C-alpha atoms as a printed R data frame, in Angstrom:
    type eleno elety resid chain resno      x      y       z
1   ATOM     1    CA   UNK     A     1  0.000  0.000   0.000
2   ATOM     2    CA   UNK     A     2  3.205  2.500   1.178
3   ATOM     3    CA   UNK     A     3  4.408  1.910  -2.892
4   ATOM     4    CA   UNK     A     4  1.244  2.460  -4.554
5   ATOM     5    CA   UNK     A     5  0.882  5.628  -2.227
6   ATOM     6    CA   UNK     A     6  4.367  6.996  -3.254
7   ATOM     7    CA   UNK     A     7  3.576  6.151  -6.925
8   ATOM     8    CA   UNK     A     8  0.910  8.347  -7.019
9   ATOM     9    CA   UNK     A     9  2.967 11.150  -5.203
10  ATOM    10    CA   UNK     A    10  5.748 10.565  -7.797
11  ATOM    11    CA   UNK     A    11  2.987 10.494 -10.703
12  ATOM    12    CA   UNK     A    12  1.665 13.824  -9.355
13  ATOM    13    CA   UNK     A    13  4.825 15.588  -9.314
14  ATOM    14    CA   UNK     A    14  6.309 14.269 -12.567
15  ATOM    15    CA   UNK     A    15  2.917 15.376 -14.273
16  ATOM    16    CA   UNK     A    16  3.957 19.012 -12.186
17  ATOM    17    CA   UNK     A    17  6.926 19.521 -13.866
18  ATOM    18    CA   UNK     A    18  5.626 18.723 -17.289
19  ATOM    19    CA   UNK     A    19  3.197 21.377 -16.816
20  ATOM    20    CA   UNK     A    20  6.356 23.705 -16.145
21  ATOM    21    CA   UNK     A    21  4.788 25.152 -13.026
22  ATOM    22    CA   UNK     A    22  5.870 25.497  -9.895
23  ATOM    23    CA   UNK     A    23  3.622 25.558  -7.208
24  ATOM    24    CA   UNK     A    24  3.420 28.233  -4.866
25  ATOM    25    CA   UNK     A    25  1.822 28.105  -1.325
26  ATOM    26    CA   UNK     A    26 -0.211 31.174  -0.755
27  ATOM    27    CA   UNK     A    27 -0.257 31.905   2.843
28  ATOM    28    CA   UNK     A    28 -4.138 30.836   4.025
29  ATOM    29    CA   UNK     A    29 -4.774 28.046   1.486
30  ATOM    30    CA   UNK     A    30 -5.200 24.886   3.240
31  ATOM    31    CA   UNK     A    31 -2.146 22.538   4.290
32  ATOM    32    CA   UNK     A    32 -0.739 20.237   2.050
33  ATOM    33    CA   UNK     A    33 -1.432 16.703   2.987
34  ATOM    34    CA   UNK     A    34  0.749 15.270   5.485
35  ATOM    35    CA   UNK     A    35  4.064 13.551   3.720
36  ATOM    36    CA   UNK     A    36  6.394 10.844   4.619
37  ATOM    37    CA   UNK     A    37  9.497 12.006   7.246
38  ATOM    38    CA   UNK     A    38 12.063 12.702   5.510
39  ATOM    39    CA   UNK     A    39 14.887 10.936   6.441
40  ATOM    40    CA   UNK     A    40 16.953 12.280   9.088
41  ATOM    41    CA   UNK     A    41 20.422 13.796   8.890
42  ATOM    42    CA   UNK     A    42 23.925 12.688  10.159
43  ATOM    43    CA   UNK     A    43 23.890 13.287  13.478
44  ATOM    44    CA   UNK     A    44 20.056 14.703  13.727
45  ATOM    45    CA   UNK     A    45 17.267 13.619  15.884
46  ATOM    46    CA   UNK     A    46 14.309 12.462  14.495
47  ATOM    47    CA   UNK     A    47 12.843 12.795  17.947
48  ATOM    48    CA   UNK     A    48 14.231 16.102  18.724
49  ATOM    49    CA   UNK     A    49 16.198 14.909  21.758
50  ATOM    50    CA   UNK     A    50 18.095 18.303  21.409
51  ATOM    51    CA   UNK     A    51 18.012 20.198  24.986
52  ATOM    52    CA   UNK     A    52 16.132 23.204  23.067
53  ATOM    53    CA   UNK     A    53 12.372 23.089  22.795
54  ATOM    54    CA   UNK     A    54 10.896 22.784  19.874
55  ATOM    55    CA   UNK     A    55  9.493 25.762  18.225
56  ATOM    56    CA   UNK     A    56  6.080 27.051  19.516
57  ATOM    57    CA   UNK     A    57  3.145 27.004  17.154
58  ATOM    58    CA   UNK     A    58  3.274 30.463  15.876
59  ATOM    59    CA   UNK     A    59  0.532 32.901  15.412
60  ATOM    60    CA   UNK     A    60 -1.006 33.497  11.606
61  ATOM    61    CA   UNK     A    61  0.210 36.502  10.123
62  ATOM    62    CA   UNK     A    62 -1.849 38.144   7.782
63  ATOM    63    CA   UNK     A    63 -0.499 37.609   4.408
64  ATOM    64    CA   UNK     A    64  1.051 40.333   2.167
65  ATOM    65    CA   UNK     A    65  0.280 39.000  -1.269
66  ATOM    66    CA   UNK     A    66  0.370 40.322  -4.499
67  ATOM    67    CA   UNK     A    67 -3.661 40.763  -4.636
68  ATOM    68    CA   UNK     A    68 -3.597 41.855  -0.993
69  ATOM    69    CA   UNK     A    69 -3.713 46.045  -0.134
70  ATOM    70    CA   UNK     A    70 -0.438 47.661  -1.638
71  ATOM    71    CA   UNK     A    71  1.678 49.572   1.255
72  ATOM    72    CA   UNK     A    72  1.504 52.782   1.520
73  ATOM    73    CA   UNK     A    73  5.170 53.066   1.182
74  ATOM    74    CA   UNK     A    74  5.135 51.010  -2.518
75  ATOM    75    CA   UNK     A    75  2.666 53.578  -3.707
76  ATOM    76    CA   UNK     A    76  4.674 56.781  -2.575
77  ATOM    77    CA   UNK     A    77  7.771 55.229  -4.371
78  ATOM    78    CA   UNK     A    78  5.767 54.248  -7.260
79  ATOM    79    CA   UNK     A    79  4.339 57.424  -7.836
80  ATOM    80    CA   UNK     A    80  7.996 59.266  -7.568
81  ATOM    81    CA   UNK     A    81  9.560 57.740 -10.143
82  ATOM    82    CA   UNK     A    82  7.378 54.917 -11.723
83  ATOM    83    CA   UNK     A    83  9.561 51.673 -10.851
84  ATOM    84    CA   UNK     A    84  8.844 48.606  -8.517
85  ATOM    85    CA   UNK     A    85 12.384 47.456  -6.791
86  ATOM    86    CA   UNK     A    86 12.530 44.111  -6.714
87  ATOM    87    CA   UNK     A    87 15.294 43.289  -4.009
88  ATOM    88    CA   UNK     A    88 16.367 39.451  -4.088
89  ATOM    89    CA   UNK     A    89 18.317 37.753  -1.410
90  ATOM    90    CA   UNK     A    90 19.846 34.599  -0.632
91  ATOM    91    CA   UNK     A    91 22.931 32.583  -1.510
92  ATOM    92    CA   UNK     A    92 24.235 31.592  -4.413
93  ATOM    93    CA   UNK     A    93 20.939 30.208  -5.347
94  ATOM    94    CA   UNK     A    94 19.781 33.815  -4.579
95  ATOM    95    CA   UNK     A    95 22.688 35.354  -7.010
96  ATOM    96    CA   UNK     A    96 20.851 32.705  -9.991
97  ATOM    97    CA   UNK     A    97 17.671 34.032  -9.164
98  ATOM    98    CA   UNK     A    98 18.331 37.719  -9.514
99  ATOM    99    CA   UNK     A    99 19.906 36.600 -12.984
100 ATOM   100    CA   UNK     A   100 16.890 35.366 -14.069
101 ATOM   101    CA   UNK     A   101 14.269 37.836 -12.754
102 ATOM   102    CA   UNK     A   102 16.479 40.616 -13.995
103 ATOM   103    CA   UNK     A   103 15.641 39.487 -17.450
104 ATOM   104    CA   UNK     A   104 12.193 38.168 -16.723
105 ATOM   105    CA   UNK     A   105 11.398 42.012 -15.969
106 ATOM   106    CA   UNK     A   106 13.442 44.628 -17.608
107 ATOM   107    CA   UNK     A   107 14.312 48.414 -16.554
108 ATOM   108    CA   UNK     A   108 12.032 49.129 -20.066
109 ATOM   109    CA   UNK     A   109  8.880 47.449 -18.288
110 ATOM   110    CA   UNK     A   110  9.147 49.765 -15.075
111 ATOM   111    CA   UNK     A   111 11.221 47.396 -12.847
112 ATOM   112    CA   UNK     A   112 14.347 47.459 -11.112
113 ATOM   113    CA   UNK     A   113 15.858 44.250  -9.646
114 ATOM   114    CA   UNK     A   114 18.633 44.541  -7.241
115 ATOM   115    CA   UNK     A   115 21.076 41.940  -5.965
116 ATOM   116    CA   UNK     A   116 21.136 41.628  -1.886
117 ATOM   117    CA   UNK     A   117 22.085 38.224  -2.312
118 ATOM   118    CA   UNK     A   118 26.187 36.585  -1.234
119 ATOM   119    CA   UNK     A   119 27.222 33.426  -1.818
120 ATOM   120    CA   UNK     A   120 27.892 31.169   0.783
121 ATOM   121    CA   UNK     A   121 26.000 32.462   3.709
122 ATOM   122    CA   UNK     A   122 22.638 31.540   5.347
123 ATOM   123    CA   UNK     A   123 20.810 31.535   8.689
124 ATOM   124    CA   UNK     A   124 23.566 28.433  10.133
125 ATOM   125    CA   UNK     A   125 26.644 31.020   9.944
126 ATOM   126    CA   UNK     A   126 25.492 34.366  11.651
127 ATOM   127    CA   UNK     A   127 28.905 33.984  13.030
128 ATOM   128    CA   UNK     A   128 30.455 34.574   9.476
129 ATOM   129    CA   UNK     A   129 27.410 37.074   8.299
130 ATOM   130    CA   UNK     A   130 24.351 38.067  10.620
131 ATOM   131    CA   UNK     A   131 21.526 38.155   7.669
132 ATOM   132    CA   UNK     A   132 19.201 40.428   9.489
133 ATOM   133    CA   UNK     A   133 21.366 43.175  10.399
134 ATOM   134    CA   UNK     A   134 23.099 42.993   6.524
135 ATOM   135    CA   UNK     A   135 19.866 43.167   4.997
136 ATOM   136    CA   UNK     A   136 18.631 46.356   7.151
137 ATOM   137    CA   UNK     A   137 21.326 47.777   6.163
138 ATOM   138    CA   UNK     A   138 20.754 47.161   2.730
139 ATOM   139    CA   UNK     A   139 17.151 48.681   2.647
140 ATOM   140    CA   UNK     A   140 18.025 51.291   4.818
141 ATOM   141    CA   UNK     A   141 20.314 52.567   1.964
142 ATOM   142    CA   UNK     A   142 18.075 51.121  -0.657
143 ATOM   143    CA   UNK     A   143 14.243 50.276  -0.059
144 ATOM   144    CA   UNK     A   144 12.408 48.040  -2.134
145 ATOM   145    CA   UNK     A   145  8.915 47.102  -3.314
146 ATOM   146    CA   UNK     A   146  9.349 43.210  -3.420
147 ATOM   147    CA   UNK     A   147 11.317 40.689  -2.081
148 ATOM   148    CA   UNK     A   148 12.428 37.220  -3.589
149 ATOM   149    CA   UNK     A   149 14.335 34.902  -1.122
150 ATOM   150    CA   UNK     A   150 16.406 31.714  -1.745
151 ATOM   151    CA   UNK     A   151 18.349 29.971   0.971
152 ATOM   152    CA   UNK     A   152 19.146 26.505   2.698
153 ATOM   153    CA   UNK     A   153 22.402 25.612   0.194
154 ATOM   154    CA   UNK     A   154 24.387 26.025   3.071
155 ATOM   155    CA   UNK     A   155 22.179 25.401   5.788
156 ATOM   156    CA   UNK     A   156 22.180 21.378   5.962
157 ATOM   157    CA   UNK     A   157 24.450 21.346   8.670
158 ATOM   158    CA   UNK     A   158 24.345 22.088  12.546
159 ATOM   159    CA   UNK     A   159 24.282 25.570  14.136
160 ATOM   160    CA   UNK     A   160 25.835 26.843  17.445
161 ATOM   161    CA   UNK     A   161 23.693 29.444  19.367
162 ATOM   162    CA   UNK     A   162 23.681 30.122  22.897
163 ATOM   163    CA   UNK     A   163 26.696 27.904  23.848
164 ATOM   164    CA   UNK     A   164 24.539 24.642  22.474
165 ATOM   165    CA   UNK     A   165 25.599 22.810  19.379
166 ATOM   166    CA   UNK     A   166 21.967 21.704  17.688
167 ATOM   167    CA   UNK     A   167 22.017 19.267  14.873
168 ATOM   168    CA   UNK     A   168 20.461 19.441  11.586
169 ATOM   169    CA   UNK     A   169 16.621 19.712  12.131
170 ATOM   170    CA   UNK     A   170 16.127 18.746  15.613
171 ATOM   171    CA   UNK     A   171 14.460 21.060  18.002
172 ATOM   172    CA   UNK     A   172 16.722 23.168  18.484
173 ATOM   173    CA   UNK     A   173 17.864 23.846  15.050
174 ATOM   174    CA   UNK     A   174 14.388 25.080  14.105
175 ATOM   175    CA   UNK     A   175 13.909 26.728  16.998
176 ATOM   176    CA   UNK     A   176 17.548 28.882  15.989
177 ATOM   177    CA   UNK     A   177 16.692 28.831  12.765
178 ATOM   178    CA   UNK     A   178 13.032 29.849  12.834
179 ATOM   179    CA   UNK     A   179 13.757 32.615  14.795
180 ATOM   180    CA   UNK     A   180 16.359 34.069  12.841
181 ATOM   181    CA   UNK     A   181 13.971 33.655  10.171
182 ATOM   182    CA   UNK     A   182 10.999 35.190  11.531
183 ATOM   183    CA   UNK     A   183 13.074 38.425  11.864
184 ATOM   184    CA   UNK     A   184 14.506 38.075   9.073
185 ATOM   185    CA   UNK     A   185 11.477 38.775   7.312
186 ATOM   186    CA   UNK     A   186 10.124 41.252   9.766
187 ATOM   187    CA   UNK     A   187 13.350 43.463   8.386
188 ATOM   188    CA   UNK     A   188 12.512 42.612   4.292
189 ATOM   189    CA   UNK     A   189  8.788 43.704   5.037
190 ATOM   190    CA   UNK     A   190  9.758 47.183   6.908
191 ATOM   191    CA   UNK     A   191 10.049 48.607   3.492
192 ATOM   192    CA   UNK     A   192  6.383 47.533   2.847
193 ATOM   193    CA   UNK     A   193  7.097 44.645   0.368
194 ATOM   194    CA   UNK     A   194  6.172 41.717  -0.672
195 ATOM   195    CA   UNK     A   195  7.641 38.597  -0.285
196 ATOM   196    CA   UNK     A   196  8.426 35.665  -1.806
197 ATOM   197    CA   UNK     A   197 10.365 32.498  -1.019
198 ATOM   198    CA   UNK     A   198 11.637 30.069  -3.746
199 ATOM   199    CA   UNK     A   199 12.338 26.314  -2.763
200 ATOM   200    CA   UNK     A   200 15.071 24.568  -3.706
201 ATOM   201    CA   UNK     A   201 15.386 22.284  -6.852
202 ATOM   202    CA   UNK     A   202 16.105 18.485  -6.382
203 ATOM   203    CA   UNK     A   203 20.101 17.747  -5.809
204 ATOM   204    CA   UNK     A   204 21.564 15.107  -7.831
205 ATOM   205    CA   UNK     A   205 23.071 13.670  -4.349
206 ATOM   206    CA   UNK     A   206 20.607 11.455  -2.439
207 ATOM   207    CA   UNK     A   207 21.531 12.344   1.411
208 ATOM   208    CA   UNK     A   208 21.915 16.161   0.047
209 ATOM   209    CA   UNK     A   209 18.696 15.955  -1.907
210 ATOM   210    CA   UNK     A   210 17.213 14.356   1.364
211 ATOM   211    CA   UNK     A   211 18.466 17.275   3.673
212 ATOM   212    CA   UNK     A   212 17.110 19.988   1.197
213 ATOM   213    CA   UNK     A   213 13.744 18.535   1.069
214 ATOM   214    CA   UNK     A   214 13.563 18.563   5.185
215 ATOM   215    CA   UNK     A   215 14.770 22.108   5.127
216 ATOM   216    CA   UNK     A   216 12.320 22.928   2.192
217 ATOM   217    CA   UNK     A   217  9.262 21.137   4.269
218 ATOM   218    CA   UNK     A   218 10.079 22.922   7.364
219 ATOM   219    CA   UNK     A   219 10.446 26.382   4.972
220 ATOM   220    CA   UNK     A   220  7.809 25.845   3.348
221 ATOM   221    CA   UNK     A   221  5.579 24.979   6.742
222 ATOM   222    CA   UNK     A   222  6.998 28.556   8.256
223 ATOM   223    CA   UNK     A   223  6.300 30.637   5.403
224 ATOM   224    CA   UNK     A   224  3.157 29.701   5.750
225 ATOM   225    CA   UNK     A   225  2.739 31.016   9.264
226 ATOM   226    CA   UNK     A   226  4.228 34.319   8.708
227 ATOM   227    CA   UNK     A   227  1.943 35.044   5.401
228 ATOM   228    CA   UNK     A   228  4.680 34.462   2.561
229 ATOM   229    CA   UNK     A   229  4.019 32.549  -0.325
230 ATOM   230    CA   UNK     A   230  6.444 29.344  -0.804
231 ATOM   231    CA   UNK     A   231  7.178 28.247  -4.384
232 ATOM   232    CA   UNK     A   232  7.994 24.465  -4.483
233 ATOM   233    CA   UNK     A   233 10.344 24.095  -6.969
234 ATOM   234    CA   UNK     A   234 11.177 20.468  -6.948
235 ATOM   235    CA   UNK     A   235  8.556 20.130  -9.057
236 ATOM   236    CA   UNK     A   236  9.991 21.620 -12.061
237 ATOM   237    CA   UNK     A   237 13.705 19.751 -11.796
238 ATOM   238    CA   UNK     A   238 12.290 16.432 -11.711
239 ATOM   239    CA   UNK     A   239 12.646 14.653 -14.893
240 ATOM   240    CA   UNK     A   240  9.604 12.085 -16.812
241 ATOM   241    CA   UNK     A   241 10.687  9.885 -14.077
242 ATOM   242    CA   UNK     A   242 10.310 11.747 -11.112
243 ATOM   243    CA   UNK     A   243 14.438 11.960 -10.522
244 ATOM   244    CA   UNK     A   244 17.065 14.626 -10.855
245 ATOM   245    CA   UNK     A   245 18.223 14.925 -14.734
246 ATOM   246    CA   UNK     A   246 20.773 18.170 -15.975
247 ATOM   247    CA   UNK     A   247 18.071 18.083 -19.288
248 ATOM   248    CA   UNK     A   248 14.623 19.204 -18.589
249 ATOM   249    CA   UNK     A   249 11.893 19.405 -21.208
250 ATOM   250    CA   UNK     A   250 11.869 23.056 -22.747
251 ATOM   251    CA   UNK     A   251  8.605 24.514 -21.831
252 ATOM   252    CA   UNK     A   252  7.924 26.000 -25.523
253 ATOM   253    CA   UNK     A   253  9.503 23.361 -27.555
254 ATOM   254    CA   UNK     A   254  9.349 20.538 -25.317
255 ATOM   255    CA   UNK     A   255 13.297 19.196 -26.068
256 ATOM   256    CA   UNK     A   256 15.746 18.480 -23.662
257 ATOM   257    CA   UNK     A   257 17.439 21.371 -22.561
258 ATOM   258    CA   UNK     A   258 20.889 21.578 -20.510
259 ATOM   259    CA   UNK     A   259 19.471 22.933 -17.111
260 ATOM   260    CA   UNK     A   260 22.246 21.739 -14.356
261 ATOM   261    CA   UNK     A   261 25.860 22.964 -14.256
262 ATOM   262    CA   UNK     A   262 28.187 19.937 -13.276
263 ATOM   263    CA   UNK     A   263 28.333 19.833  -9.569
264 ATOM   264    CA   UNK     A   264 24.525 18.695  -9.577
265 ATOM   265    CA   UNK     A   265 23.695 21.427  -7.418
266 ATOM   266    CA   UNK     A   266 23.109 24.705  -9.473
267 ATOM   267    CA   UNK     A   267 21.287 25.780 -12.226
268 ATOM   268    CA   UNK     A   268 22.457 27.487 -15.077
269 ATOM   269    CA   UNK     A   269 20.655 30.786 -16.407
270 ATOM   270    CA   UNK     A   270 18.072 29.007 -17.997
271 ATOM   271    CA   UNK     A   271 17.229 26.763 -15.444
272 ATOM   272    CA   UNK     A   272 16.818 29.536 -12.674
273 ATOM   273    CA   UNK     A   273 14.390 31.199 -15.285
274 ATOM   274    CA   UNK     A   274 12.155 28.144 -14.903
275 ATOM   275    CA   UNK     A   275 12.165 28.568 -11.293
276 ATOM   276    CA   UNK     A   276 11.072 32.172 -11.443
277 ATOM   277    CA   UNK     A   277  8.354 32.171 -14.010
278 ATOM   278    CA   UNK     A   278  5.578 32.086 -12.332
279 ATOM   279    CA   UNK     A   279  7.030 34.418  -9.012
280 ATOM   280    CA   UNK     A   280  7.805 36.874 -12.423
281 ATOM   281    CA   UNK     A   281  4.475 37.080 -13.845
282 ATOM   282    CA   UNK     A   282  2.861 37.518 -10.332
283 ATOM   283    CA   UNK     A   283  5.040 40.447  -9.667
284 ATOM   284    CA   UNK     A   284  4.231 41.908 -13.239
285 ATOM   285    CA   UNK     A   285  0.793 41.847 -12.170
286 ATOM   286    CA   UNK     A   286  1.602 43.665  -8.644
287 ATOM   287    CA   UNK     A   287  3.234 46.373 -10.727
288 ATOM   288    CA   UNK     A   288  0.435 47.205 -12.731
289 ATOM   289    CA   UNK     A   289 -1.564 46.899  -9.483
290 ATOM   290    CA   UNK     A   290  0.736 49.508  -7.645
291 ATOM   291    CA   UNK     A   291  0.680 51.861 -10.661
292 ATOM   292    CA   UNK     A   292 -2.797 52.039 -10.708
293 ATOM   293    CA   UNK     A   293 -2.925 52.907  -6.810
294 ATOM   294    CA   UNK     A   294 -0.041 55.798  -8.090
295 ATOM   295    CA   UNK     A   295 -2.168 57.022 -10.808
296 ATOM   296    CA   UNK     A   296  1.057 56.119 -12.879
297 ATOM   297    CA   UNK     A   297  0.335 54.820 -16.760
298 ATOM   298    CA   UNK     A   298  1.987 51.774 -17.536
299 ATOM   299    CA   UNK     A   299  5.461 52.178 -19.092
300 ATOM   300    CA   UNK     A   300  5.490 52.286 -23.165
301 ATOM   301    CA   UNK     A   301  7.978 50.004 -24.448
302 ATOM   302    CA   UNK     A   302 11.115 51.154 -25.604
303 ATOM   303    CA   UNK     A   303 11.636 51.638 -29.594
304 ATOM   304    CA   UNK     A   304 13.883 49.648 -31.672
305 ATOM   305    CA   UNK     A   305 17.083 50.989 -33.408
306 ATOM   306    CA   UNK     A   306 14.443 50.991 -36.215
307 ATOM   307    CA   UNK     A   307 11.628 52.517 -34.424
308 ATOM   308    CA   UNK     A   308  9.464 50.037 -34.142
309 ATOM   309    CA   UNK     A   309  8.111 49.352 -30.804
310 ATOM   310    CA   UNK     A   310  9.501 46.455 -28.667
């Protein structure tokens, strides 16, 4: 009974990506249904035997969507100068996603997308990099209208806080963790934006790809709580056979088409486009929302060398 279950998990998802679109959780919609545990981590607890509790059911937080009342502060920008900022953040995965959304929407279309993202950091290492007080930096100097996040690459490991050492997802991790992350985007919203988070894609390493989809579920799970929408990408890196393949179907054309660099943990320009899609054409739509609240008219495409419009 456990296979034929999975099968139809596996069906569903392959059918996902085939449809090239990745499913975003909009804070309020109901709960996915309940999945298998993931399995657990070198050196994790799948009982949470940690000394630190585990994190507190935390209160719903009304969510700031793209069809949700624009911010006050996003109209008085918008009707200065006539562009949406779209700040991304994150890791390296964050640095590929700013790539692609900064040629999903273009400065000629009214947007602005600004890189807040460094490699090699996340909410494990505030002893290299302290997220929260980098990023409120970075919007004091620079506020923005909309924020995409992208993080966990460097996060499947254990973090020291408060002279404990707590293993990869066990109480206390997501207790650290969460918290950091619940301020986190209490700084990203003091601007009055938006937010999104993106998942990760499936890993080509099985106890990697196993420690990204814990991270993602428990992600996913607290995005939902504070009001942010979660897009699931795993859905759109899975191959015809539900497993991680560098050549994914094009979504116009349908051939295979090279989305993986070689370490089986990236995505090349192309592929991080697939991942943003969707997150693109929701923020188009928030744009033209926003303008409209600025009494702004939409932005006229630029003219060719030859004239012609765009």
């Amino acid at each position: 009974m456990a296979v034929l279950v999975l099968g139809l998990i596996a069906g569903f998802v392959v059918g996902l990506s085939f449809a090239g679109d990745g499913r975003i959780a909009l804070p309020g919609s109901p709960a996915p249904a309940a999945s298998p545990v993931p399995p657990v981590a070198p050196g994790a607890s799948s009982t949470g035997t940690d000394a630190a509790p585990a994190s507190p059911a935390a209160p719903s937080v009304a969510a700031r969507t793209v069809d949700g009342p624009i911010d006050p502060q996003v109209v008085a920008r918008m009707k200065r100068d006539g562009v949406l900022r779209v700040g991304v953040f994150g890791d390296s995965f964050g640095n590929g996603i700013w790539d692609a959304l900064y040629r999903q929407l273009p400065k000629d279309d009214g947007f602005e997308v600004l890189k807040f993202a460094k490699e090699a950091t996340g909410f494990t290492r505030y002893r290299v990099l302290d997220l929260e007080k980098r990023a409120r930096e970075q919007l004091a100097a620079q506020p923005v209208d909309a924020v995409v996040i992208s993080f966990g690459a460097n996060d499947n490991q254990a973090v020291f806080a408060d002279g404990h050492l707590h293993p990869l997802m066990s109480d206390g991790w997501k207790q650290v963790i969460g918290d950091r992350i619940d301020s986190y985007v209490t700084a990203l919203r003091s601007t009055g934006a938006v937010v999104y988070w993106v998942g990760l894609p499936v890993m080509r390493d099985p106890q990697l790809d196993a420690d990204m989809q814990a991270m993602d579920a428990f992600y996913e799970e607290h995005m939902r709580r504070l009001g942010v929408p979660f897009l699931d990408s795993r859905p759109l890196t899975l191959d015809a056979e539900g497993k991680y393949n560098a050549y994914l179907p094009d979504l116009k054309t349908g051939k295979p088409v090279l989305m993986r660099t070689g370490d089986g943990l990236h995505m090349i320009g192309v592929g991080y486009q697939r991942l943003t899609n969707s997150v693109a054409n929701d923020l188009r739509r928030y744009a033209e929302r926003a303008r409209r609240a600025a009494g702004r008219p939409l932005p006229t495409p630029a003219p060719t060398a030859t004239g012609a419009a765009r």
